[in-house]
Structure formats: structure tokens, C-alpha cells
XYZ file of C-alpha atoms in Angstrom:
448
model
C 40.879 0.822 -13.203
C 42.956 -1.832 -13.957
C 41.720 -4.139 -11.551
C 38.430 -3.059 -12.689
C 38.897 -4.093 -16.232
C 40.401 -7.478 -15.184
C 37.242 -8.090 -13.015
C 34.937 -7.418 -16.716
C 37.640 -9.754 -18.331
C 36.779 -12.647 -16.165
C 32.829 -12.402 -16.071
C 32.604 -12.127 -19.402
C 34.865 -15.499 -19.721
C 32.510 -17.334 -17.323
C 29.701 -15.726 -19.317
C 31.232 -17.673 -22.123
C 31.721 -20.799 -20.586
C 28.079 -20.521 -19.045
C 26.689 -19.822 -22.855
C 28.527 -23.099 -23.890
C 27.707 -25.342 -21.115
C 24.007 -24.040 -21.967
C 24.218 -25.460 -25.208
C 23.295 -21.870 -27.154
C 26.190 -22.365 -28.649
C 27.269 -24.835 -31.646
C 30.530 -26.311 -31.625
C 32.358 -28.605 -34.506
C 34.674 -31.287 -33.730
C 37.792 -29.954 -34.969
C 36.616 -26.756 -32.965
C 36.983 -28.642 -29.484
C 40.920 -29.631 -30.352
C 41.447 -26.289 -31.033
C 42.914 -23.632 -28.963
C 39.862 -21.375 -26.923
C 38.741 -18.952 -29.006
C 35.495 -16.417 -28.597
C 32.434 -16.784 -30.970
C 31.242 -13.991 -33.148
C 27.905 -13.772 -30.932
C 30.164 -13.739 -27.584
C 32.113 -10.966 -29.061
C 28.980 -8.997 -30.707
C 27.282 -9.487 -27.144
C 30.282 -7.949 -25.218
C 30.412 -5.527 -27.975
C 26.714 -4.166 -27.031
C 27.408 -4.572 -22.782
C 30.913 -2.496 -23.463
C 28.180 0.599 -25.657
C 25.850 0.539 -22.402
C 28.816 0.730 -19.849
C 30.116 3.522 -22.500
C 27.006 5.999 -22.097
C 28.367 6.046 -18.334
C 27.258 2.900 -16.818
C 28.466 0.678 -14.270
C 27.877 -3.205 -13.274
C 25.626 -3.177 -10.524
C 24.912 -7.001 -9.211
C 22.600 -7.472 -6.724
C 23.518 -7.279 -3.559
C 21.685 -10.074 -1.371
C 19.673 -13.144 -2.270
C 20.722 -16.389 -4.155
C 22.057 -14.429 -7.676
C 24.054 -11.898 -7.496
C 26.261 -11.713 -10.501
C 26.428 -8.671 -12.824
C 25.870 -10.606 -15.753
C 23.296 -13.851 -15.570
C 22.418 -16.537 -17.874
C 18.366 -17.794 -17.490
C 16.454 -19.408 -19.406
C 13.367 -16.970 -18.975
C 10.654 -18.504 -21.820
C 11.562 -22.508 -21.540
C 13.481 -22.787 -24.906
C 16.294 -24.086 -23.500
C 18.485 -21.154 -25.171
C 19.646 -18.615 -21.497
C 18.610 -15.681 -22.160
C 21.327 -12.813 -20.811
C 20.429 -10.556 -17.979
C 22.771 -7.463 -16.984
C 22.573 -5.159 -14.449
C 23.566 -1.586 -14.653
C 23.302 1.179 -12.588
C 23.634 5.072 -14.177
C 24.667 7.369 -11.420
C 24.092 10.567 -13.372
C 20.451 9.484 -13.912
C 20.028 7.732 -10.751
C 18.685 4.730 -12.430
C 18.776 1.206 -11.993
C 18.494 -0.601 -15.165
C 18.187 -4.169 -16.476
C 18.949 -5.283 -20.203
C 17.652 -8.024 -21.106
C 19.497 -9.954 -24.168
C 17.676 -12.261 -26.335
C 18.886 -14.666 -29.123
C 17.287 -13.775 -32.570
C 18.778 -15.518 -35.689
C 21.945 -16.810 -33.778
C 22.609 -13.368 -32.710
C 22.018 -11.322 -29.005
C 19.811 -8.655 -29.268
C 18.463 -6.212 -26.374
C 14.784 -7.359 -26.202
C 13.564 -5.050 -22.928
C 15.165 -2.909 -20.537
C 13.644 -3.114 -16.833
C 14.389 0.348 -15.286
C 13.621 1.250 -11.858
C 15.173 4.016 -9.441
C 17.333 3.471 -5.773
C 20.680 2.835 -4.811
C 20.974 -0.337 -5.427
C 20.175 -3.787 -6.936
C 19.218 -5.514 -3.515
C 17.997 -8.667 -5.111
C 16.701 -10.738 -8.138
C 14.660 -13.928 -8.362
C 12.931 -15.802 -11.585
C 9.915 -17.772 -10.989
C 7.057 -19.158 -13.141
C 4.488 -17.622 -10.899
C 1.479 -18.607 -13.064
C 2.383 -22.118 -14.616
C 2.628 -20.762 -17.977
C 6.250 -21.940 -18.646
C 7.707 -18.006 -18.977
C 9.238 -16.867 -15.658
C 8.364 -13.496 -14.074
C 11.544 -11.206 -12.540
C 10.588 -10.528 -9.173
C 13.149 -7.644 -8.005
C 13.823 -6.289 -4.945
C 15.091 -2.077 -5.516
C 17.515 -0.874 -2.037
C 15.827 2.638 -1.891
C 18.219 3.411 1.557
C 19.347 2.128 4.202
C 16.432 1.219 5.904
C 13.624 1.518 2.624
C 13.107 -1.032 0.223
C 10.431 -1.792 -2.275
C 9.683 -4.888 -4.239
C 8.333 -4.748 -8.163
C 6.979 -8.189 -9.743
C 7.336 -7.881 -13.605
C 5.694 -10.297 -16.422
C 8.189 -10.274 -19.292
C 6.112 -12.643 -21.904
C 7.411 -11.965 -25.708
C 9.764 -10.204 -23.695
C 7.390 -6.986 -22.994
C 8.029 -5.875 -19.587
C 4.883 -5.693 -17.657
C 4.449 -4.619 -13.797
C 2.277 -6.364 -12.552
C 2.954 -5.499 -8.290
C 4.888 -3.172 -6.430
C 5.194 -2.857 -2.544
C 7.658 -2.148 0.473
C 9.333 -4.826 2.206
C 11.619 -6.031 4.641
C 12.203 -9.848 3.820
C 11.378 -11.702 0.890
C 10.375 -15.068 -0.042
C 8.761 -17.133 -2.967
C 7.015 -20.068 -1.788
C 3.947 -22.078 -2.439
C 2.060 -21.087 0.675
C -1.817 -22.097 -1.023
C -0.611 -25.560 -1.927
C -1.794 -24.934 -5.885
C 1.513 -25.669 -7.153
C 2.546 -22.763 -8.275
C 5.113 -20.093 -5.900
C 3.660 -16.978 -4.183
C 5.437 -14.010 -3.577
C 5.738 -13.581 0.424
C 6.962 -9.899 1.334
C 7.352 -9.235 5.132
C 7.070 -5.393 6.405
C 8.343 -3.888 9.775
C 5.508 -2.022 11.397
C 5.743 1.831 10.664
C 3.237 4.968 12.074
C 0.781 3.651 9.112
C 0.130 0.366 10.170
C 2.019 -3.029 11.901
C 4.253 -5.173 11.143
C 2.631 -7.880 8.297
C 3.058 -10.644 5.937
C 1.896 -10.014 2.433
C 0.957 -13.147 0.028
C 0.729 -12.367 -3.837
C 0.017 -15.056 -5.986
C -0.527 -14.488 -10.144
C -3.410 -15.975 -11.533
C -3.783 -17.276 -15.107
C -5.450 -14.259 -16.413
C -2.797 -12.420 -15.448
C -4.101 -10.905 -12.041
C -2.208 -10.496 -8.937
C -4.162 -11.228 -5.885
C -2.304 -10.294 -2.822
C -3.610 -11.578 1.292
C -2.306 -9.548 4.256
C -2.035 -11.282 7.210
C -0.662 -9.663 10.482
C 2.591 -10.271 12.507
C 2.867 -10.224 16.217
C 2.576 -6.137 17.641
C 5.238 -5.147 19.118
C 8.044 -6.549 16.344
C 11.287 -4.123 16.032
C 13.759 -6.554 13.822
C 12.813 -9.753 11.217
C 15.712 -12.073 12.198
C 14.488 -14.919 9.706
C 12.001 -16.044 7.303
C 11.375 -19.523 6.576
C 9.296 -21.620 4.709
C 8.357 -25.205 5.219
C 5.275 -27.516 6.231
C 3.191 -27.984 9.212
C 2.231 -31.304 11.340
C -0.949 -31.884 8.996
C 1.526 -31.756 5.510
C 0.136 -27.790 4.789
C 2.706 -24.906 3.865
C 3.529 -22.516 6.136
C 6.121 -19.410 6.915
C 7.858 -18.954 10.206
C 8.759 -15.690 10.447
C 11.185 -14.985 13.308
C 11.349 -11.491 14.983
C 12.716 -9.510 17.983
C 11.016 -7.483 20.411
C 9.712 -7.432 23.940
C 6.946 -9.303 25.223
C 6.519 -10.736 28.619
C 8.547 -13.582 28.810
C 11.239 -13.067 25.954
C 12.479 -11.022 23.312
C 12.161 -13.566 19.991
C 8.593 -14.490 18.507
C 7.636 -17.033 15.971
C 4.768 -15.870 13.468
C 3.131 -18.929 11.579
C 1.174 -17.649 9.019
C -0.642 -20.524 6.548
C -3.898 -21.010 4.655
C -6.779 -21.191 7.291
C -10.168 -21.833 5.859
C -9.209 -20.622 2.261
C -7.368 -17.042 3.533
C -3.615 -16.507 4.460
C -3.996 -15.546 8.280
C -1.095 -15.788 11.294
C -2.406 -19.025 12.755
C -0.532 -18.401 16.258
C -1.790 -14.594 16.786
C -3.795 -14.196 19.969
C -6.456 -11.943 20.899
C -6.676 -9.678 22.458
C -2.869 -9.135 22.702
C -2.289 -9.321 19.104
C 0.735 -11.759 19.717
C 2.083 -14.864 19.350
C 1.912 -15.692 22.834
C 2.962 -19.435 22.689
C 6.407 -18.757 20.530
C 7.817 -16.110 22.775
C 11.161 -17.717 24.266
C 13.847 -15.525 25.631
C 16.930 -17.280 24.214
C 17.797 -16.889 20.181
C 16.788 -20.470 19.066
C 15.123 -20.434 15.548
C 12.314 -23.003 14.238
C 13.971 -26.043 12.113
C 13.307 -29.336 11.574
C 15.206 -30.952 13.622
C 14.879 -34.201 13.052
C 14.976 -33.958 9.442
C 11.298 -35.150 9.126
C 9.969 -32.947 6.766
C 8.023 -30.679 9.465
C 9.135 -27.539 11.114
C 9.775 -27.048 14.798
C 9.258 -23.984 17.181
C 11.710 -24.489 20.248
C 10.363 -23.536 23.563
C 13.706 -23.053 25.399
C 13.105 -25.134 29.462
C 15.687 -24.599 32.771
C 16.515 -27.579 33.951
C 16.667 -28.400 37.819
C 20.612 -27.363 38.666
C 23.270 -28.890 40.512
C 25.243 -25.512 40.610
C 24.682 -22.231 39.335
C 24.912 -22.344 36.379
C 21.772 -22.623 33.784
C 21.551 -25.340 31.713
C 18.757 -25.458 29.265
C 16.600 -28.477 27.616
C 15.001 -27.555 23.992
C 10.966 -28.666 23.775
C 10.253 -28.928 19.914
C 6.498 -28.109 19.498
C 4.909 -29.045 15.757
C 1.854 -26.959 14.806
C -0.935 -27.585 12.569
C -3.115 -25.362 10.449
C -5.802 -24.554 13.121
C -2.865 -23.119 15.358
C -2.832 -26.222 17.912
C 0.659 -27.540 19.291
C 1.772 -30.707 20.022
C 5.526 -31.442 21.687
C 7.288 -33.434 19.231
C 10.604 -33.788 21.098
C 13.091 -32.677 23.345
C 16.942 -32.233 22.923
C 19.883 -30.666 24.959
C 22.180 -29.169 23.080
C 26.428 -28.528 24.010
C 27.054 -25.824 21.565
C 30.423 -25.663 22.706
C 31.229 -29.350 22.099
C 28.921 -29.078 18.834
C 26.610 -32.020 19.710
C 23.198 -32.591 20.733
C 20.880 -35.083 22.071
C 17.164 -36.431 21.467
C 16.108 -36.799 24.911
C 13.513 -39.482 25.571
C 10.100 -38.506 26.615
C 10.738 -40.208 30.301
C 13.434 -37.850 30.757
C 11.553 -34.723 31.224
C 11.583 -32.773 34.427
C 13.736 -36.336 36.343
C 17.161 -35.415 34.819
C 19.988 -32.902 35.242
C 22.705 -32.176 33.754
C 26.352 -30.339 34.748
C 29.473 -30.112 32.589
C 33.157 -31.365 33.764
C 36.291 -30.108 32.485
C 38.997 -31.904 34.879
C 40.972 -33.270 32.303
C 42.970 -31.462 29.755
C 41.924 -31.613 25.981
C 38.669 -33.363 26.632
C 35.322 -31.997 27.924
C 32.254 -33.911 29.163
C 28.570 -33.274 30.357
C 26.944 -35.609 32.410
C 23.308 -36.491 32.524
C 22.051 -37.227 36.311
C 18.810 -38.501 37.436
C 17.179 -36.625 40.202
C 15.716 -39.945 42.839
C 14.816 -37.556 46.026
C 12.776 -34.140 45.085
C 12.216 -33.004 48.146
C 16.443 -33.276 48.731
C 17.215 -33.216 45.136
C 19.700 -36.342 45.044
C 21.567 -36.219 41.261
C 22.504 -40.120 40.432
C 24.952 -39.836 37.490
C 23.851 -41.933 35.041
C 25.295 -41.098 31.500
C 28.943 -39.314 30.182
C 29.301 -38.012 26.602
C 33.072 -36.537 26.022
C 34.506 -34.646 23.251
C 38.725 -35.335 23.155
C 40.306 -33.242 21.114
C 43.752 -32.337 19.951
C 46.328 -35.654 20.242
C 44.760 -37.502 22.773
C 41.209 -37.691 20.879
C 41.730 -41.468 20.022
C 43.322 -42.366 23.051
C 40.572 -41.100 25.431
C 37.632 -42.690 23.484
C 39.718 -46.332 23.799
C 39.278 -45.984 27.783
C 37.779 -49.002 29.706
C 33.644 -48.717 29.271
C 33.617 -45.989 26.643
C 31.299 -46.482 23.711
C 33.320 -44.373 20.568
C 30.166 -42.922 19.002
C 32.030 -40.465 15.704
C 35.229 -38.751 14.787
C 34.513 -35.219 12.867
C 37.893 -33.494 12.531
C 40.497 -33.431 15.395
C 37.280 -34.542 17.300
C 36.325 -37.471 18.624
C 32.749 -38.331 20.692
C 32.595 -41.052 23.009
C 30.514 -41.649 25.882
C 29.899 -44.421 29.068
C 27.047 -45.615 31.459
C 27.529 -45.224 34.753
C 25.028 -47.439 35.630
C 23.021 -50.263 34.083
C 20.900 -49.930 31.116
C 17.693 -48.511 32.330
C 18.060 -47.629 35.916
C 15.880 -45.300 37.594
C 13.142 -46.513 35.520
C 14.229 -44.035 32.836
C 15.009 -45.147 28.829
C 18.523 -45.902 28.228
C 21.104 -48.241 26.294
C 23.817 -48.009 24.019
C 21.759 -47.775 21.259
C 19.783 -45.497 21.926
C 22.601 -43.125 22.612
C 24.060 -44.036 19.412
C 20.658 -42.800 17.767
C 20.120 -40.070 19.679
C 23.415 -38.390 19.265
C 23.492 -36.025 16.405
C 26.606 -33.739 15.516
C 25.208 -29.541 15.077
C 25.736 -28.594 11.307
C 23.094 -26.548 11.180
C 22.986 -22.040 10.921
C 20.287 -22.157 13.340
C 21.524 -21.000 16.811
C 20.635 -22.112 20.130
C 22.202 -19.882 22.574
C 25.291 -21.205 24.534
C 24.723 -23.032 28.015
């Protein structure tokens, strides 16, 4: 308990700091020189939280997504005064409940209580669906384990309003229709009802949802990842990454976008109602790579060996709204070492690559080029190392080494083994330099 109440002690300080910094409050001059004290609304606001949690409830924050605080501070109606959001949970009732507190005449005053049943808060998100400058409360309610439903609600003049409800697996807002405003993306596993699907709501000014289904690849047992981003021709698009098994992997990408006015999976085949050209077998998810503003699907490729073990090259493919491809780029990445390279085009299917760990505290791969396909001759032509630990520095200072970063008790270096441009491949210092890109990103790309 008495952890407990020193837990309430310190949200409700932040709360007050957060009411400050939001500029609800008014503060003198002489006030600032003087020793912290609480304002008569802070205290009459903790006064009415401490009566709720009195009648036997309990702080329940939400438990995924971007806000998860008991108590939250948003400006819901574009004032610029935060309105104060708390969520409770009453076990005896078995309610979830939301109080919404509202300044009237420089005081906070419960304006509408959002109640909804479940076992938990699982998430909370505020967006001005309609462009009317008051932000809906799109909530997401944990029903169990595996159950949980979504409820949209318009709160104008703070009147609660529902305007959608629906089950869901992952959840998004995003601006999928390219009208400007968000849309409310909810995906759902496939159940003995129906598949697995991507619903798109968007609110309309008269105050009607419209919702689109469009359908995910059959077949789909887990959503790894939802993400939202654009497509080669500048459109908005999801990726929505999920496991299963399909003939030649166990990971799918599912673009669905605006095609000809409706929200429709834009890489679903027929007749096997999947998404036949995303199906890789290693856990790589779509990114943008190259930081260009478009998303990539990977396409995982073995590359010819020089011993038994597999080492992979990445294809990047770009898609547009009509579902077509296009290969943007190729990388190999040394998850290991934490690096990657943007392999030039010339590269493909002429190099090789094998990794060397003869010397201690440093590791290298080297990039061959295979000259004789019928014999399969490797000509080393490229060495990037990663020294770590002491000798770091004094490894990248070796005789033909090109030093290309230092990122913590790491240091990247690398050498040509043979002229610039042998083989009739694409290759200098500089373009190594360019290419070479340290991995930051939460995406993963298997290990190899």
C-alpha cells in the first residue's frame, strides 16, 4: 500500500507539472521565486480522482500503444487548455471507466464518463478523424487473452457518442484515402466466421462512419506487424506482416491501398487467395531502407557458396497501387557485425561472400567475384572488418585499410584486394563509403 500511495503521489506531481507547462495554469512573478506549492484547482482535481478511487476504484492505464499513463493531459476541443483524462477500472462492477475532466470557470469538472466492460485498458489514441478541430477517443477494450474489441467515440461539447465498435487484432490510424484526414485501420485474425481482414473506417463530416473490408492472405495464424507508409507512385498504403505456411515460407506481406476508389489488398492473388509474391521464409519485415520515403518488401536470395554455410542477399522490391513490383535494391546484411551493404545492381548473381574470423577481436566478410561458372572460381575482391575491444583503432590503421566509422568500442574498416573495378563489376572507395550503412533499425533480418 505504501508503495502504492507513493506511485499516486508522483503522477499526480507530473500531472501538475504537465498542467503548468500547458499553460492552464496562471502564475505571478513573485509566485515563480517561491517555494513549489499546489494550486487550488490541482488540489480540488485530486480531491475529485481521490472520491472516484474511494467508491472502490483503481488506476487502470492502458496497457499497449503510445499513452499509457493513468492520468493524461489532451487537449481534446483545440482551446489550448488539456483537458484531463483518467482511467479507472471497478472490479466489483467489472467496468472499465474513463472520466473525463474539463475546465469550467478556472475549475475541473467531470464533463463525461466513457464506460465500457473487459479486463483491461489495452489502448487509447486521440485523433481528429473528421477535420473538425475536436478529437475523437478511439479505444481499444482487452476482453481476454486472445479477444479484443475496438469502440470509436465522438466526444463534441463533451457528449460521448459511439460512433463504431468492432473486434481486432492490431490497430492503426492512418490516412490510407489520401483526404487528409486519419482512418481507423483494425486488423482481425481469421476465425470459423470468416478470414483474416483489414478493416478501414473513416468519419465523414456529417458524422457517419464508413468502414471498407479488404481481405488478408488465407491461411494467416499470427499479425507480426502493421505498418503504414507510401508506395512507389507517392499513394498510402499498410503492410501488414503475418505468419503462416504457404509454399515457399512462413511470413507474408499484405499491401492493402486505395485501388480505383475502394480499399482492396493490392498483392492478393487468385485463385489462391494469397500474397504469393511476399512469401519469404526468413523473418525480414518491409522498411524503407534507404530512407527514401517509400516502403520496401524484402525478398530474402541464397547466394552461390564457397562452404556450407548459407549466406543470404536482401532484394528490396517497391510496389505501386495496381500491385506491380519493381526491384529497387539489393543489400547484404552482417547482423552479427551490425552493418549492411547497398549492393550495386552488377553484383547480382557474380558475387559471393564467406566470413573470416582468424584473428582475435576482429571479424571480417569478404565479397568474392565468381570468374568461372562452370568451376565456380571465387576472386576476393573486397574486406569489411569490425575490431572491437582494444585493438579497434589499431586494426583499422593497417597498411591499405580505408577506416569507414567508429560506433562504440567498434570500429569499421575495410580494403580492396584488387583494383577499383575489376571483373567488370562497380567498385571504389567511395562507393563503399556510401554504401555502408550501420543497422539501427527494429526490423530483423534473420542471422547469416
Amino acid at each position: 500500500m505504501r508503495n502504492i500511495g507513493k506511485k499516486y503521489h508522483i503522477m499526480l506531481l507530473v500531472l501538475f507539472a504537465g498542467l503548468c507547462l500547458s499553460g492552464c495554469l496562471r502564475v505571478t512573478a513573485d509566485e515563480l521565486y517561491s517555494l513549489p506549492q499546489m494550486s487550488e484547482q490541482f488540489i480540488r482535481l485530486k480531491g475529485q480522482i481521490d472520491s472516484v478511487l474511494s467508491q472502490g476504484a483503481e488506476f487502470s492505464p492502458p496497457t499497449g500503444g503510445s499513452n499509457r499513463q493513468a492520468v493524461q493531459l489532451k487537449d481534446l476541443d483545440g482551446d489550448g487548455t488539456s483537458e484531463v483524462l483518467v482511467f479507472f477500472s471497478f472490479s466489483a462492477e467489472s467496468t472499465l471507466k474513463i472520466y473525463i475532466f474539463v475546465m469550467i470557470e478556472e475549475d475541473y469538472t467531470v464533463a463525461e464518463i466513457i464506460e465500457g466492460s473487459g479486463a483491461a485498458f489495452e489502448s487509447v489514441r486521440y485523433e481528429d478523424l473528421d477535420g473538425d478541430g475536436f478529437m475523437e477517443i478511439i479505444v481499444g477494450w482487452q476482453m481476454s487473452a486472445t479477444l479484443k474489441y475496438f469502440s470509436i467515440y465522438s466526444i463534441k461539447e463533451f457528449r460521448g457518442a459511439l460512433l463504431a465498435i468492432g473486434e481486432y487484432s492490431e490497430l492503426t490510424v492512418f490516412d490510407i484515402n489520401g483526404d487528409g484526414k486519419k482512418d481507423v485501420i483494425a486488423l482481425r485474425l481469421p476465425s470459423q466466421e470468416a478470414g483474416a481482414a483489414a478493416q478501414m473506417l473513416a468519419l465523414m463530416e456529417d458524422g457517419e462512419i464508413v468502414s471498407e473490408e479488404a481481405r488478408l492472405s488465407g491461411g494467416i495464424e499470427a499479425i507480426s506487424r502493421i505498418m503504414a507508409g507510401k508506395l512507389a507512385d507517392g499513394s498510402g498504403a499498410i503492410f501488414v506482416e503475418s505468419e503462416g505456411k504457404y509454399d515457399g515460407g512462413t511470413l507474408v506481406t499484405d499491401i492493402c491501398a486505395f485501388q480505383n476508389g475502394s480499399f482492396t489488398n493490392i498483392t492478393l492473388m487468385t485463385p489462391s487467395g494469397i500474397s504469393e509474391e511476399t512469401v519469404r521464409e526468413r523473418t525480414i519485415y518491409s522498411a524503407d531502407i534507404d530512407s527514401r520515403g517509400i516502403i520496401k518488401v524484402p525478398k530474402p536470395r541464397l547466394l552461390k557458396a564457397q562452404s556450407e554455410t548459407a549466406y543470404y542477399a536482401i532484394d528490396w522490391y517497391t510496389f505501386n497501387s495496381a500491385g506491380s513490383s519493381f526491384l529497387t535494391l539489393t543489400t547484404y546484411h552482417n547482423n552479427s557485425d551490425e552493418w549492411y551493404l547497398i549492393l550495386p545492381f552488377d553484383w547480382r548473381a557474380r558475387v559471393s561472400v564467406r566470413r573470416e574470423d582468424a584473428v582475435s577481436g576482429e571479424r571480417a566478410v569478404i565479397f568474392s567475384f565468381i570468374g568461372d561458372e562452370e568451376n565456380e572460381v571465387h576472386e576476393d575482391f573486397l574486406k569489411i572488418y569490425r575490431s572491437y575491444g582494444d585493438i579497434d583503432a589499431e586494426r583499422a590503421r593497417l597498411p591499405g585499410r580505408t577506416r569507414l566509422m567508429t560506433e562504440g568500442s567498434s570500429t569499421y574498416s575495410f580494403e580492396l584486394l584488387v583494383p577499383p573495378n575489376s571483373f567488370g563489376l562497380t567498385f571504389d572507395e567511395d562507393l563503399i563509403r556510401e554504401n555502408f550503412r550501420l543497422i539501427y533499425s527494429d526490423w530483423l533480418s534473420g542471422t547469416s
